[in-house]
Short mmCIF file of C-alpha atoms and ligand atoms in Angstrom, two decimals:
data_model
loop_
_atom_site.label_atom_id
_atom_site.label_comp_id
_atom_site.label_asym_id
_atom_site.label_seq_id
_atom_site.Cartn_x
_atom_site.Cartn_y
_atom_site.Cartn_z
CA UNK A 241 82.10 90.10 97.62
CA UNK A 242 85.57 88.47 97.23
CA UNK A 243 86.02 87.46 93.89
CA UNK A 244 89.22 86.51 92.36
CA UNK A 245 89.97 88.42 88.74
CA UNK A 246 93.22 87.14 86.57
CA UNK A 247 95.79 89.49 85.88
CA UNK A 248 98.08 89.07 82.80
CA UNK A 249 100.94 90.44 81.94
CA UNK A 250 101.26 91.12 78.18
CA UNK A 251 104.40 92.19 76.94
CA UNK A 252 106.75 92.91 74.19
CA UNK A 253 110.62 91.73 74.32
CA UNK A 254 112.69 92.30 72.10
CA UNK A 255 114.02 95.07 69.21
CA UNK A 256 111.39 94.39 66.75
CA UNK A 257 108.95 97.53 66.16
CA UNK A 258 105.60 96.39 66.13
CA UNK A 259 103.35 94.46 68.48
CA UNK A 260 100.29 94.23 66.24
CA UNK A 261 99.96 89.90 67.78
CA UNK A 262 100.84 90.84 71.43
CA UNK A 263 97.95 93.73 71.07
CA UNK A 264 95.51 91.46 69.52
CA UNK A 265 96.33 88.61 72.69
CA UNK A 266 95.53 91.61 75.28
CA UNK A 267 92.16 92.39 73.76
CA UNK A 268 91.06 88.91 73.18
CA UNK A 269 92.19 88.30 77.00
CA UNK A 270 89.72 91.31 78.10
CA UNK A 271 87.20 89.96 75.90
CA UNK A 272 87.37 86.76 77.78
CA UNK A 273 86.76 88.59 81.10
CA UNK A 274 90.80 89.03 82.03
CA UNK A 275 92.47 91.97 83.51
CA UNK A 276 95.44 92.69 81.39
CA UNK A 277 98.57 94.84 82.40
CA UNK A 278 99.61 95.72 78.79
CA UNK A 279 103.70 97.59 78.96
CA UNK A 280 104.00 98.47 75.46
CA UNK A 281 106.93 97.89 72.92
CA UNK A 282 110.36 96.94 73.50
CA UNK A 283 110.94 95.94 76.99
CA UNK A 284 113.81 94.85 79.03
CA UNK A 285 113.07 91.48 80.71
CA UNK A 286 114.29 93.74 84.24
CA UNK A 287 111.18 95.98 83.12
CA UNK A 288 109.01 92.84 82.14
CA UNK A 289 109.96 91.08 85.51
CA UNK A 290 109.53 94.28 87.56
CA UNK A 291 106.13 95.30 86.57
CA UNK A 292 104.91 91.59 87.09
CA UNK A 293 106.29 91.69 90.48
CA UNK A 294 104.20 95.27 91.23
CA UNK A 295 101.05 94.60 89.25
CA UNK A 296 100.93 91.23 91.13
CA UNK A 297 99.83 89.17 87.93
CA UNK A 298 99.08 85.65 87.24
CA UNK A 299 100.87 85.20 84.66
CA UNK A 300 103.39 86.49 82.22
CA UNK A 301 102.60 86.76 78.69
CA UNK A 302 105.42 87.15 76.15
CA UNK A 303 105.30 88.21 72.52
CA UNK A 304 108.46 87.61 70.67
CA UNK A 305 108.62 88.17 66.77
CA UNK A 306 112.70 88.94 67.19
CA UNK A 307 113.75 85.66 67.23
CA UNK A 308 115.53 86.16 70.54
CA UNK A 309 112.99 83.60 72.19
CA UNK A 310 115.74 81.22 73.32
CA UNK A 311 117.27 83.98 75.44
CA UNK A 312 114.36 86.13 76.53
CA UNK A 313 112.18 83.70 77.44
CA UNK A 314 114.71 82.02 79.85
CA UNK A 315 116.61 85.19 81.27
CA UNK A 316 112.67 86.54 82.28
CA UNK A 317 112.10 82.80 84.06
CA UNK A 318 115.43 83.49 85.53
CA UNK A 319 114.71 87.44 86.83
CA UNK A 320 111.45 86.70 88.52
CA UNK A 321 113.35 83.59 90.42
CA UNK A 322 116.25 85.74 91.43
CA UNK A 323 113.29 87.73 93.11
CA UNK A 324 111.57 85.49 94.91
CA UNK A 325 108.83 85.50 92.16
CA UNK A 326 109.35 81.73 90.51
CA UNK A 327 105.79 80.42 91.34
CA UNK A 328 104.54 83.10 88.58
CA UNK A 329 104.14 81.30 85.32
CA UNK A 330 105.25 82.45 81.84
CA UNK A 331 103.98 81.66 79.02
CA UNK A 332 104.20 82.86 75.14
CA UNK A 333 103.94 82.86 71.41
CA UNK A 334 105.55 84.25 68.54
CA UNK A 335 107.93 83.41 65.34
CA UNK A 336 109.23 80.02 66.93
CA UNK A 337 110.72 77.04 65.25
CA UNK A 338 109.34 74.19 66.32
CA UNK A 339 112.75 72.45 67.10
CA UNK A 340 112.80 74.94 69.86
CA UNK A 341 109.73 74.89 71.75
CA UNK A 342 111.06 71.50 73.72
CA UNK A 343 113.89 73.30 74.81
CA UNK A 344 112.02 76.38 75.95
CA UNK A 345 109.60 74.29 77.98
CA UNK A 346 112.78 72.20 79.98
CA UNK A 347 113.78 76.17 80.72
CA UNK A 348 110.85 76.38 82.44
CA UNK A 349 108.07 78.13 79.42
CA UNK A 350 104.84 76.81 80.49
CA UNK A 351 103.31 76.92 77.04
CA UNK A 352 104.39 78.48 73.64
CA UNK A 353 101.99 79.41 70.61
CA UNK A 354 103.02 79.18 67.12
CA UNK A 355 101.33 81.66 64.80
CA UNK A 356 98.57 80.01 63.33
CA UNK A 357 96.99 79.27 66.93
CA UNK A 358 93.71 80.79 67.41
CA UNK A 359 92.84 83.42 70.38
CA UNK A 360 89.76 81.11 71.03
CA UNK A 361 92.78 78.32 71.72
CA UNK A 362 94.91 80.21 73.41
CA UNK A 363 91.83 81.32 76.04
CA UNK A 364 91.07 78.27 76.37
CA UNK A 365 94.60 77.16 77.42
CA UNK A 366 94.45 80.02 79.76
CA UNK A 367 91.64 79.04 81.37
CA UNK A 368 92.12 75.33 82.29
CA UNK A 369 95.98 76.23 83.20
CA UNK A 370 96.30 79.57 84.40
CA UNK A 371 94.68 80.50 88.16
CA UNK A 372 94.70 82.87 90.24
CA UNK A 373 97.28 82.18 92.73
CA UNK A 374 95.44 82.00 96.43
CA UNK B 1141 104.48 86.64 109.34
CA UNK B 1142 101.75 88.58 108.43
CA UNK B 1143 101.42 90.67 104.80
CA UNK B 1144 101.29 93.65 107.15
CA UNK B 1145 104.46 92.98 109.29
CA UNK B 1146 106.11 92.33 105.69
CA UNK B 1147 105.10 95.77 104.11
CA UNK B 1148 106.15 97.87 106.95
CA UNK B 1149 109.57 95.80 106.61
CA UNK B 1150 109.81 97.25 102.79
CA UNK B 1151 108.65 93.68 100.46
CA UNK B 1152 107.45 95.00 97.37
CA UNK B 1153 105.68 91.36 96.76
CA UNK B 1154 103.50 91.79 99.80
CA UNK B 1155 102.54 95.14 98.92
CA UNK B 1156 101.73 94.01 95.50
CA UNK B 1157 99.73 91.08 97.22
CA UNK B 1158 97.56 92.62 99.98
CA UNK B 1159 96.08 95.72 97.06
CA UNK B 1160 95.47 92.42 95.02
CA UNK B 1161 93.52 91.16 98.08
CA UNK B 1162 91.85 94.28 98.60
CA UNK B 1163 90.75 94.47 95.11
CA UNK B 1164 89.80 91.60 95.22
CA UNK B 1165 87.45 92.24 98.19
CA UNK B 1166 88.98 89.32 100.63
CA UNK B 1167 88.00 89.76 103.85
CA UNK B 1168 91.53 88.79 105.10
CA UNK B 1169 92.73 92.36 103.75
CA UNK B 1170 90.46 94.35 106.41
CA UNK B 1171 93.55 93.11 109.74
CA UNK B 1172 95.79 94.37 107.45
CA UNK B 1173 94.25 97.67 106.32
CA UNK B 1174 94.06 97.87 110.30
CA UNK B 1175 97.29 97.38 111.16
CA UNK B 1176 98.73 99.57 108.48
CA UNK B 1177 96.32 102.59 109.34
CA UNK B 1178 98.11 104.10 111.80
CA UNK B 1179 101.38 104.93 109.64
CA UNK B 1180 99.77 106.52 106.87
CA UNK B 1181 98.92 110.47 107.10
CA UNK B 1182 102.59 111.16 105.75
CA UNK B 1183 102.72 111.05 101.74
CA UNK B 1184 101.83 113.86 99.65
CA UNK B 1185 98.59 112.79 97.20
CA UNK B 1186 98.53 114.00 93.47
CA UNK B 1187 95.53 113.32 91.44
CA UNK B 1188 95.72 113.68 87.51
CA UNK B 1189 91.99 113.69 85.72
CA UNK B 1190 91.08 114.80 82.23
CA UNK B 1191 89.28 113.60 79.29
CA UNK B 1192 90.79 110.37 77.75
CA UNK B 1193 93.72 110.52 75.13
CA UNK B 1194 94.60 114.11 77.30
CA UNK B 1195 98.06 112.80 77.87
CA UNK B 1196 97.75 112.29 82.05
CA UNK B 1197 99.99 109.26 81.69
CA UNK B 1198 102.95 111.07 79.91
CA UNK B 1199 102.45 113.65 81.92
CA UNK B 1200 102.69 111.12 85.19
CA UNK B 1201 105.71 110.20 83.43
CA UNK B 1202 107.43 113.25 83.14
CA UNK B 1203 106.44 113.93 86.80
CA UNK B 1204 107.74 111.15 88.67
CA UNK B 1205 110.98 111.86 86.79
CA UNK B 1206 110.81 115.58 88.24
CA UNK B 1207 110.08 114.10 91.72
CA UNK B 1208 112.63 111.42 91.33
CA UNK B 1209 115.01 114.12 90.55
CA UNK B 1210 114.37 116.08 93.75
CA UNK B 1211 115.49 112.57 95.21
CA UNK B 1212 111.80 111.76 96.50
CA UNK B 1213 110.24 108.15 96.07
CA UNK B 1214 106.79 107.91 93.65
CA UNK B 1215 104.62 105.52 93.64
CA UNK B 1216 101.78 105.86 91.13
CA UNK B 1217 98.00 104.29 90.82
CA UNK B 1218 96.60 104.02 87.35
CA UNK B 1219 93.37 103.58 87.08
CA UNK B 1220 91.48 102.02 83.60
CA UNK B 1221 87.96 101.49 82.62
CA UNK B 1222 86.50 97.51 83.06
CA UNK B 1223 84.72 96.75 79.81
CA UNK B 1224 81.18 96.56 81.09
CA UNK B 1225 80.17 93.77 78.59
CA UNK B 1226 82.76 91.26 79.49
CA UNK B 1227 84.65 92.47 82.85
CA UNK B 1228 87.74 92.49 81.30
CA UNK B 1229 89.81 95.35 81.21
CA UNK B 1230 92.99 96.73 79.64
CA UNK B 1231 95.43 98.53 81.73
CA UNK B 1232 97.80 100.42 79.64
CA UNK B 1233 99.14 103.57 81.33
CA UNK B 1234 102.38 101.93 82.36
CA UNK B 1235 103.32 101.96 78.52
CA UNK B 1236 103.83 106.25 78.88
CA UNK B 1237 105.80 105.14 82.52
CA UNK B 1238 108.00 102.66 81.35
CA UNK B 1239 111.51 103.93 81.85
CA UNK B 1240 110.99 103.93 85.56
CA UNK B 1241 110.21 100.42 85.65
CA UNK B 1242 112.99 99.47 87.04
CA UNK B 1243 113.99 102.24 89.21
CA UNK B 1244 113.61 101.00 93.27
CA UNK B 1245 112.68 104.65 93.80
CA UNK B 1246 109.02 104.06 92.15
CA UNK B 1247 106.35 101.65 92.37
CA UNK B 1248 103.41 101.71 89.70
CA UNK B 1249 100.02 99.83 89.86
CA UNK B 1250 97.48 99.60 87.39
CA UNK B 1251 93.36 99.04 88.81
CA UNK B 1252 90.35 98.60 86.89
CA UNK B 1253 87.63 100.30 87.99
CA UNK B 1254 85.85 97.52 88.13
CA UNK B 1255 82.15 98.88 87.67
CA UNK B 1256 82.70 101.38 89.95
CA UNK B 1257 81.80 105.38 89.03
CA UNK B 1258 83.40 108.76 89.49
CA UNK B 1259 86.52 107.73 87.92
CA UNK B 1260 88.45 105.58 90.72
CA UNK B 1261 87.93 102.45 91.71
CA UNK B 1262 86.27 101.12 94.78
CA UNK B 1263 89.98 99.90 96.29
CA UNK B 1264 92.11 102.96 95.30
CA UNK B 1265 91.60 104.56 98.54
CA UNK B 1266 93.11 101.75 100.74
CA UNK B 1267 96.02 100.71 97.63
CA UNK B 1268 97.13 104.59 98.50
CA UNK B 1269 97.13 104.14 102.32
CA UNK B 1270 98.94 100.99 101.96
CA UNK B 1271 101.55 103.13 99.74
CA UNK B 1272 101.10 105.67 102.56
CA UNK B 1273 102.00 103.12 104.89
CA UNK B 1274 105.20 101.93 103.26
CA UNK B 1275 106.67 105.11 103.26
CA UNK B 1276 106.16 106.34 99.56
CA UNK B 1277 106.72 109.75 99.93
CA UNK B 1278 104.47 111.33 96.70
CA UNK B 1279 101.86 108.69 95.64
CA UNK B 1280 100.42 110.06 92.13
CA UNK B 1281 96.81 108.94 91.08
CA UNK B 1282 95.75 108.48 87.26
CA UNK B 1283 91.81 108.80 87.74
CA UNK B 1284 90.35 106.95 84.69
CA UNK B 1285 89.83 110.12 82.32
CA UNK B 1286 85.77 110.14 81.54
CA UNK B 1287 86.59 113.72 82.62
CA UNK B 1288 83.03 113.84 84.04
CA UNK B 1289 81.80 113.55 87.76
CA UNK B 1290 85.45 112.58 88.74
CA UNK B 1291 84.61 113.60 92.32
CA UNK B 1292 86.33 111.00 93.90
CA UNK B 1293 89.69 112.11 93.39
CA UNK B 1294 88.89 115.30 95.03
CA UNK B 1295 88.77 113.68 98.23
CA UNK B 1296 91.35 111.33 97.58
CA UNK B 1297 94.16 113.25 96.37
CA UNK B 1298 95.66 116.56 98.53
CA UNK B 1299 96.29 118.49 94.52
CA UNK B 1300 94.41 117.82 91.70
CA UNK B 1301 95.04 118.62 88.40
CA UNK B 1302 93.07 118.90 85.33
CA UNK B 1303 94.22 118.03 82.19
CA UNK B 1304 92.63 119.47 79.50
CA UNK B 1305 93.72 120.18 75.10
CA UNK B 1306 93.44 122.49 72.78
CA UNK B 1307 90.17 122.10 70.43
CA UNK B 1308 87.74 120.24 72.69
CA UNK B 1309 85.63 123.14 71.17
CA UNK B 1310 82.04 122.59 72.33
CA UNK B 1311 82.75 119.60 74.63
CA UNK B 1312 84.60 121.31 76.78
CA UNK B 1313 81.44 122.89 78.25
CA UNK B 1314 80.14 119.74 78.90
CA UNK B 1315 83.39 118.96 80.68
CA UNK B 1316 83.69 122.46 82.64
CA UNK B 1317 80.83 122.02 84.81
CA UNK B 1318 82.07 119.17 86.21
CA UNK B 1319 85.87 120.36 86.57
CA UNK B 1320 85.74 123.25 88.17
CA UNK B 1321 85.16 122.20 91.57
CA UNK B 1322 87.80 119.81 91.22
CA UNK B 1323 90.74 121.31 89.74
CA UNK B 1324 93.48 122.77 92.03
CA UNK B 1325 96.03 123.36 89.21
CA UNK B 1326 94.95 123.34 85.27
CA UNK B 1327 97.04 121.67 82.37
CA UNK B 1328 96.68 122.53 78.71
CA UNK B 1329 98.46 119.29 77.29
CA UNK B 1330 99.17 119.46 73.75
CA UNK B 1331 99.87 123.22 73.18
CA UNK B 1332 102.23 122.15 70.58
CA UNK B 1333 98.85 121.60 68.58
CA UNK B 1334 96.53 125.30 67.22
CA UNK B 1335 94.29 126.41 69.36
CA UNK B 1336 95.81 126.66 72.80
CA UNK B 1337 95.95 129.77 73.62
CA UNK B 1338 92.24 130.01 73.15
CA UNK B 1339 92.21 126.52 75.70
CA UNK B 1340 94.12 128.24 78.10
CA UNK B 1341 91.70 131.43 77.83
CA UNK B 1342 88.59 129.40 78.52
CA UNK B 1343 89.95 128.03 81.60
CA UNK B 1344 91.09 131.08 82.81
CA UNK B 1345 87.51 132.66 82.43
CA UNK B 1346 86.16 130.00 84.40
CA UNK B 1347 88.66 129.88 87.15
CA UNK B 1348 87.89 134.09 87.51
CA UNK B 1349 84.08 133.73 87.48
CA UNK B 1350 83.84 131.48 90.38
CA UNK B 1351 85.95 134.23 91.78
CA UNK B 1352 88.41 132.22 94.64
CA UNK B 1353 87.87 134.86 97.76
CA UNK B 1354 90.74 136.57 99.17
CA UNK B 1355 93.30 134.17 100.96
CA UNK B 1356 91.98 131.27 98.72
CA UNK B 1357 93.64 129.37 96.28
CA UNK B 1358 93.89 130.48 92.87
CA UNK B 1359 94.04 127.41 90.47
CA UNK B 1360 96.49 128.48 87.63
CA UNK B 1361 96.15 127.35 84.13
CA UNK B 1362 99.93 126.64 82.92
CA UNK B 1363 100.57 124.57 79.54
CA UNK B 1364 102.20 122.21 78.79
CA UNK B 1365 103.85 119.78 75.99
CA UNK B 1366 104.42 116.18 77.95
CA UNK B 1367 105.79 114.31 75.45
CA UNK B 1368 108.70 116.74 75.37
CA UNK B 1369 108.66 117.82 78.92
CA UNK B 1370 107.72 121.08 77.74
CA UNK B 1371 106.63 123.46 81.15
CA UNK B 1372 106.36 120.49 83.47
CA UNK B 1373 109.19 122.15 85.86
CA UNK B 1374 106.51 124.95 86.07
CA UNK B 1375 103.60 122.36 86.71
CA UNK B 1376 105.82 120.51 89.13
CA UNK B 1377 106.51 124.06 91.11
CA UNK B 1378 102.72 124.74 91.04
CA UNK B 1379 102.22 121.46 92.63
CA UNK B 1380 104.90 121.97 95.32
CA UNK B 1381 102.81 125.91 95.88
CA UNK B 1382 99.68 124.23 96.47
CA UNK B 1383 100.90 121.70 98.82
CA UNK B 1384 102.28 124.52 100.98
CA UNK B 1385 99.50 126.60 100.63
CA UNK B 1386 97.49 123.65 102.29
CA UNK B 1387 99.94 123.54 104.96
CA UNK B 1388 99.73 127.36 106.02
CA UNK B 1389 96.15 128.04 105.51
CA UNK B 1390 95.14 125.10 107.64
CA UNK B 1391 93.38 123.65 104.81
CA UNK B 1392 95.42 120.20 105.25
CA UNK B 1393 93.37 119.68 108.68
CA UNK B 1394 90.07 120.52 106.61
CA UNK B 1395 91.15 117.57 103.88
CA UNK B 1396 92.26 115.28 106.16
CA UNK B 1397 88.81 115.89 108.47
CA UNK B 1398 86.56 115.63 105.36
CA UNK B 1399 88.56 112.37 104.06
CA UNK B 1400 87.72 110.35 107.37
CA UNK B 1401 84.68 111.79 107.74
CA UNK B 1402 83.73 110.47 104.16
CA UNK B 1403 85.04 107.29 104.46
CA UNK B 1404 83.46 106.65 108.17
CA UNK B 1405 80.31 107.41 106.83
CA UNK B 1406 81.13 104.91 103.98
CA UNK B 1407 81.82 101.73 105.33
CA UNK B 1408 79.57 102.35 108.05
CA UNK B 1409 77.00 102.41 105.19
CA UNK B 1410 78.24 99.29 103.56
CA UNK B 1411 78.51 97.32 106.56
CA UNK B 1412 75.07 98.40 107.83
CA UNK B 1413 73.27 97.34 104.77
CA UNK B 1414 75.29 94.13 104.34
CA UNK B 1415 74.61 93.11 107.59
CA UNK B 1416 70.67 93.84 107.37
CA UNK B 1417 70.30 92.53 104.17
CA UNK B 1418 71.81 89.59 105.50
CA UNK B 1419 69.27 88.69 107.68
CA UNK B 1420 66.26 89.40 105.84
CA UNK B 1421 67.49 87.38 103.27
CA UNK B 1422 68.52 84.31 105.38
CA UNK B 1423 65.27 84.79 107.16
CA UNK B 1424 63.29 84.46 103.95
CA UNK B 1425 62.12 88.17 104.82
CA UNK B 1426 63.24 89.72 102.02
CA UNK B 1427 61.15 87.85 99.44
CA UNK B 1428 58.15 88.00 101.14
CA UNK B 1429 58.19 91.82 101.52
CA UNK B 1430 59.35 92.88 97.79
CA UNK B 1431 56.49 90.73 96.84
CA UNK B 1432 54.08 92.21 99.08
CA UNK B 1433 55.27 95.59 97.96
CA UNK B 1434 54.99 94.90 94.45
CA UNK B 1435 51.26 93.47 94.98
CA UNK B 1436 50.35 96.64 96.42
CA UNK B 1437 49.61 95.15 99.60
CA UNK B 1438 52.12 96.83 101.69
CA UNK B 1439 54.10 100.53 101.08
CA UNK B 1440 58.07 100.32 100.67
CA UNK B 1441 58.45 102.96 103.16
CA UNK B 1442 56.46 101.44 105.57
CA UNK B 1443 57.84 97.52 105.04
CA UNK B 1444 61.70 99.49 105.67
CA UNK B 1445 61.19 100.81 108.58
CA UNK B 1446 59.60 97.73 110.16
CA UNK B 1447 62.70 95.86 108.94
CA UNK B 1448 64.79 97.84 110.28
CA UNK B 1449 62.53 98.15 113.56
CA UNK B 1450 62.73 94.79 113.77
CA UNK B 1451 66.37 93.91 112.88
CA UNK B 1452 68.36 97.11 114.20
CA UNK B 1453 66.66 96.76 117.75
CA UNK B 1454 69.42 94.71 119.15
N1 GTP C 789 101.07 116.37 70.29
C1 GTP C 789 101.15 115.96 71.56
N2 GTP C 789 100.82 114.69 71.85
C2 GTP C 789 100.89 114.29 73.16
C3 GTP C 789 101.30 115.17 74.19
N3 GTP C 789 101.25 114.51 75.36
C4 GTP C 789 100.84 113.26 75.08
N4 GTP C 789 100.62 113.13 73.74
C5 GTP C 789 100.16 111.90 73.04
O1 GTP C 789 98.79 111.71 73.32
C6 GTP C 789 98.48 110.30 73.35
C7 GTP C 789 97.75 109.94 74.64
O2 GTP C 789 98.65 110.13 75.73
P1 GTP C 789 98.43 109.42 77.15
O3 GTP C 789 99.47 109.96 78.06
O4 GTP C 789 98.34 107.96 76.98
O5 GTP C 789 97.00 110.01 77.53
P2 GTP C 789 96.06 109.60 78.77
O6 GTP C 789 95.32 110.82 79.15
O7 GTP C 789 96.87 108.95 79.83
O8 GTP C 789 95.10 108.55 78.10
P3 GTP C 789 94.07 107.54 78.84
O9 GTP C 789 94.77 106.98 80.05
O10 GTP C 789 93.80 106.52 77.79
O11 GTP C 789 92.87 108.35 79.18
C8 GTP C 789 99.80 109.59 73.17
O12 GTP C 789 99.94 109.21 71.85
C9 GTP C 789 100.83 110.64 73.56
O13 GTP C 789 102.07 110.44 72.94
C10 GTP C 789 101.66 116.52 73.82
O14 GTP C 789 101.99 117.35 74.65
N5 GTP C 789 101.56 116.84 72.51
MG1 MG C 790 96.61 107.06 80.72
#
């Protein structure tokens, strides 16, 4: 019985010490019937792009409260092209200005959620724009 | 080039891809699984089971370090339960593993088990072999941790320890039963916390009334503190004992016989009945019979073995 799952990859750049949002993404993703790869607090975007590349996800999930969005967001993009692992999308929420969510998206962030976005919303967005690649 | 040709060649992405595929159940993976076979047979196998919460992933942690060390590649599987009301699942043992994310000397891969019982999941078995294949030269298996009827691993894994803490109190009955048979080494995790020496007594008393015979392995309760690293060079050393005591009693020949013999017998089952169910189904056979069964009007051991009279004669 062949039967595509999604995999996402939660995770949690950055210095800031709690991931109370990216935790509450992960379980509203298994609640919607998604296998999530969840790596915990404070990773490097090496260790973000790494574990993608082994747990062969669909996407990349990032949950950035530091502020750091306009570099971590574009140096993970950049990683996972360096190895040969471009065509896997990454996406993202957080504390994010506004101003900089154009800017993110012309570096290549597929989608970014502001704070008041519901996990309802943010399923949804999943499901018409994230597939399992064939 | 095929994913097969790739992983022998060393690309991590086509690993990653084909145990996708073969989670996924895609018929493609099977010519692969082939073509790998014959180069597996050469890792060593470490299974880690115990009760959830035990601390198996920190302890994974702190033993693909001690491997590492020794200058031997590790590539881990760890497994995590699929919720059964919505089929999602979260996989978090790579949080415990995460300093070795980006060392090219291990490899870690999170399943769900995906419905499937006895603490694996159905595609762990062929995600080792393709491991095996590659080279890996210690593959470590997280079983899932209900701690219960973990049999799986047993035949899976060449060592298998048991994780068990202090102050399960009565539970830990419950659990023994099913744990003897499969523990090769015994870990009290957590004997930083009261009541571990008492642990440590309770699995000792159960390891001498089954009484190993003479010449037979021993399984030796050691303890241990994982988030500190506390006795894991002694776990790791009990490991290494048991894999040579496998070598020179001949017992590695036993494992490897009972593993193929198990899995023969396994997809020879699931391929039988997928093929026969196949055609009573497309021959509208199926219905008729599980109604006539129901309506009394035929026996279901009777209406089986004319179906399989009928459909196995060929
Ligand atoms: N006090 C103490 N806590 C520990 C020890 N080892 C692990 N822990 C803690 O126990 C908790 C569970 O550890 P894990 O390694 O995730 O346990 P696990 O058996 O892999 O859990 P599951 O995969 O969910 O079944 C964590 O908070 C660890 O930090 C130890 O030796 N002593
Ligand atoms: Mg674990």
């Amino acid at each position: 019985m062949a039967e595509r799952r999604l995999r996402l990859l939660v995770a949690k750049p950055g210095l800031d010490g709690h991931d109370r949002g990216a935790k509450i993404v992960a379980r509203s993703f298994r609640d919607a019937g998604f296998e999530v790869i969840y790596t915990g607090l404070r990773q490097t975007p090496e260790q973000i792009v790494s574990a993608a590349i082994q747990e062969d996800v669909d996407a990349v999930t990032l949950s950035i409260l530091s502020g750091a969005h306009n570099t971590l967001f574009p140096r993970v993009i950049e990683l996972l092209r360096q190895q040969g692992a471009g065509d896997i999308p990454v996406f993202g929420g957080g504390i994010i200005p506004e101003d900089d969510i154009p800017g993110l998206k012309a570096a290549g962030v597929k989608e970014i959620f502001t704070p008041g976005t519901s996990t309802e919303d943010i399923n949804s967005w999943v499901k018409a724009n994230i597939h399992p690649r064939a | 080039m095929t994913l097969a040709e790739r992983i022998v060649r060393g690309e991590l992405r086509a690993a990653a891809r084909l145990m996708r595929d073969i989670d996924d159940g895609m018929p493609s993976a099977v010519a692969e699984l082939k073509a790998l076979y014959p180069r597996t047979g050469r890792a060593f196998i470490i299974g880690i089971t115990g009760p959830p919460g035990a601390g198996k992933s920190t302890l994974t942690d702190k033993v693909i370090a001690a491997y590492r060390a020794a200058g031997k590649t590790v590539a881990v599987v760890a497994i995590d339960p699929t919720s059964p009301f919505t089929g999602g699942a979260i996989l978090g043992d790579r949080i415990r593993m995460s300093r070795h994310a980006t060392d090219p000397g291990v490899f870690i891969r999170s399943l769900a088990t995906r419905g499937h019982l006895g603490g694996l999941s159905r595609s762990t078995a062929d995600v080792v072999n393709v491991f095996d294949a590659m080279g890996w030269e210690v593959i470590i298996i997280e079983t899932v941790g209900v701690g219960q009827d973990e049999i799986d691993i047993v035949r899976t894994a060449h060592t298998s320890l048991v994780v068990m803490v202090p102050g399960l109190g009565d539970d830990i009955q419950a659990i023994k039963a099913g744990i003897l048979e499969i523990g090769d080494v015994f870990v009290v995790n957590k004997a930083d916390r009261p009541d571990a020496d008492r642990a440590v007594r309770d699995l000792e008393m159960m390891v001498e009334m089954k009484h190993p015979g003479a010449g037979e392995w021993w399984p030796p309760v050691l303890r241990t503190v994982a988030q500190k690293g506390d006795g894991v060079a002694e776990l790791v050393g009990k490991i290494e004992e048991h894999r040579a005591y496998l070598h020179t009693s001949g017992r590695l020949q036993q494992f490897e016989q009972n593993k193929s013999a198990l899995r023969f017998e396994e997809l020879l089952r699931d391929q039988l009945f997928a093929r026969v169910r196949e055609k009573i189904e497309h021959g509208g056979d199926l219905a008729v019979t599980i109604r006539a069964i129901a309506n009394r009007e035929q026996d279901p051991y009777n209406a089986v073995e004319a179906l399989l009279a009928r459909h196995l004669s060929e």
